[in-house]
């Protein structure tokens, strides 16, 4: 087993072992903390498809994260009240249906945003994705039917067949399995011809075009898949908190996802998980000491950028063999 695979296995085991130990000790708070790590890692895994493999620095992924959250909140609200949605469609409290809606809607919005944004590059791409995300954000806060600036509460967590999702450990296991599936999807894409073309387009777009591959289509497909995965994470995040807020759509959320990837390792398989672990641990440990814990996180991020450009995984497992 390679050093990186061993490190990945340890990270996956830690995310499962710590909350199981907390459950044995009756400490549900740490289970919730681990669930937050899993969901943020899932959202960052979605962004890592675009950023890590395609080199697309998107500052608009909060839009997809928030869309997934609002999909969960709106469907649950209508499912609880019995009021129909548009075209007379019913709401629902079934997670599998909510996930499907979140993935499809976030993916379609990602396809639309990507079709426009990917006609630019560099700082222009960053700014246009940010602009689209802010448009969605301001739409949400001006939407009084679903809470506006106050957000939208989910009275009871959505249901998964055969599982009591109100129990913290059960919900953690659901989020954990979804995260592992998303990491598996990332690995499959990275190892596929599509993934190779996406990484090649990141390195030299002209050479890819000369061999008959359209870089725009490759990037657009990756961007839409990336948006869909991040939307799924948003639906889980809404269920975790039983609340949907416009803050999920804020540009701060997009920046947070980028920070997670940089901390863990850009393009690394378990980089988002490593970054989410580091971020949430610092948020919890330093947040109890000072309200300005982000200052110290900024120093760590600066150190990673200057001295450990492979992130935490690069430091622990060495140089990446892919990308």
PDB file of N, CA and C in Angstrom, residues 4 25 42 47 60 77 103 138 158 163 171 181 218 252 281 289 310-311 314 316:
ATOM      1  N   UNK A   4       0.256   7.420   0.285  1.00  0.00           N
ATOM      2  CA  UNK A   4      -0.957   8.234   0.156  1.00  0.00           C
ATOM      3  C   UNK A   4      -2.202   7.410   0.439  1.00  0.00           C
ATOM      4  N   UNK A  25     -19.548   7.107  24.513  1.00  0.00           N
ATOM      5  CA  UNK A  25     -19.422   7.937  25.712  1.00  0.00           C
ATOM      6  C   UNK A  25     -20.619   8.867  25.913  1.00  0.00           C
ATOM      7  N   UNK A  42     -17.808  16.763   1.487  1.00  0.00           N
ATOM      8  CA  UNK A  42     -18.580  16.408   0.296  1.00  0.00           C
ATOM      9  C   UNK A  42     -18.723  17.609  -0.641  1.00  0.00           C
ATOM     10  N   UNK A  47     -16.417  20.712  -5.571  1.00  0.00           N
ATOM     11  CA  UNK A  47     -15.598  21.795  -6.124  1.00  0.00           C
ATOM     12  C   UNK A  47     -14.254  21.278  -6.616  1.00  0.00           C
ATOM     13  N   UNK A  60     -18.301  30.653  -7.194  1.00  0.00           N
ATOM     14  CA  UNK A  60     -19.752  30.637  -7.239  1.00  0.00           C
ATOM     15  C   UNK A  60     -20.383  29.351  -6.751  1.00  0.00           C
ATOM     16  N   UNK A  77     -40.900  21.649   3.691  1.00  0.00           N
ATOM     17  CA  UNK A  77     -41.962  22.559   4.140  1.00  0.00           C
ATOM     18  C   UNK A  77     -43.291  22.207   3.503  1.00  0.00           C
ATOM     19  N   UNK A 103     -29.722  17.456  -6.676  1.00  0.00           N
ATOM     20  CA  UNK A 103     -28.683  17.151  -7.669  1.00  0.00           C
ATOM     21  C   UNK A 103     -29.087  17.656  -9.051  1.00  0.00           C
ATOM     22  N   UNK A 138     -29.043  37.185  -3.610  1.00  0.00           N
ATOM     23  CA  UNK A 138     -29.985  38.292  -3.455  1.00  0.00           C
ATOM     24  C   UNK A 138     -31.407  37.885  -3.828  1.00  0.00           C
ATOM     25  N   UNK A 158     -35.567  15.260   7.302  1.00  0.00           N
ATOM     26  CA  UNK A 158     -36.104  14.373   6.271  1.00  0.00           C
ATOM     27  C   UNK A 158     -35.759  12.918   6.556  1.00  0.00           C
ATOM     28  N   UNK A 163     -34.337   4.027   8.363  1.00  0.00           N
ATOM     29  CA  UNK A 163     -33.363   4.633   9.279  1.00  0.00           C
ATOM     30  C   UNK A 163     -34.023   5.788  10.028  1.00  0.00           C
ATOM     31  N   UNK A 171     -27.609   9.624  11.170  1.00  0.00           N
ATOM     32  CA  UNK A 171     -27.458  10.652  10.134  1.00  0.00           C
ATOM     33  C   UNK A 171     -25.998  10.790   9.728  1.00  0.00           C
ATOM     34  N   UNK A 181     -18.973   7.665  -1.401  1.00  0.00           N
ATOM     35  CA  UNK A 181     -19.436   7.464  -2.776  1.00  0.00           C
ATOM     36  C   UNK A 181     -18.963   8.603  -3.677  1.00  0.00           C
ATOM     37  N   UNK A 218     -15.735  19.550 -22.346  1.00  0.00           N
ATOM     38  CA  UNK A 218     -15.163  18.795 -21.233  1.00  0.00           C
ATOM     39  C   UNK A 218     -15.316  19.579 -19.934  1.00  0.00           C
ATOM     40  N   UNK A 252     -18.912  34.027   1.026  1.00  0.00           N
ATOM     41  CA  UNK A 252     -18.050  33.499   2.092  1.00  0.00           C
ATOM     42  C   UNK A 252     -18.010  31.969   2.043  1.00  0.00           C
ATOM     43  N   UNK A 281     -11.791  21.475  13.095  1.00  0.00           N
ATOM     44  CA  UNK A 281     -11.072  21.346  14.365  1.00  0.00           C
ATOM     45  C   UNK A 281     -10.568  22.701  14.834  1.00  0.00           C
ATOM     46  N   UNK A 289     -11.714  30.056  22.196  1.00  0.00           N
ATOM     47  CA  UNK A 289     -10.717  30.919  22.839  1.00  0.00           C
ATOM     48  C   UNK A 289     -10.886  32.364  22.410  1.00  0.00           C
ATOM     49  N   UNK A 310       1.258  21.285  -1.375  1.00  0.00           N
ATOM     50  CA  UNK A 310       0.430  20.085  -1.535  1.00  0.00           C
ATOM     51  C   UNK A 310      -0.594  19.933  -0.443  1.00  0.00           C
ATOM     52  N   UNK A 311      -0.698  20.933   0.448  1.00  0.00           N
ATOM     53  CA  UNK A 311      -1.665  20.869   1.531  1.00  0.00           C
ATOM     54  C   UNK A 311      -1.289  19.846   2.586  1.00  0.00           C
ATOM     55  N   UNK A 314      -0.250  16.598   1.077  1.00  0.00           N
ATOM     56  CA  UNK A 314       1.085  16.682   0.503  1.00  0.00           C
ATOM     57  C   UNK A 314       2.145  16.559   1.576  1.00  0.00           C
ATOM     58  N   UNK A 316       1.729  14.977   4.525  1.00  0.00           N
ATOM     59  CA  UNK A 316       1.695  13.654   5.128  1.00  0.00           C
ATOM     60  C   UNK A 316       2.051  12.524   4.168  1.00  0.00           C
TER      61      UNK A 316
END
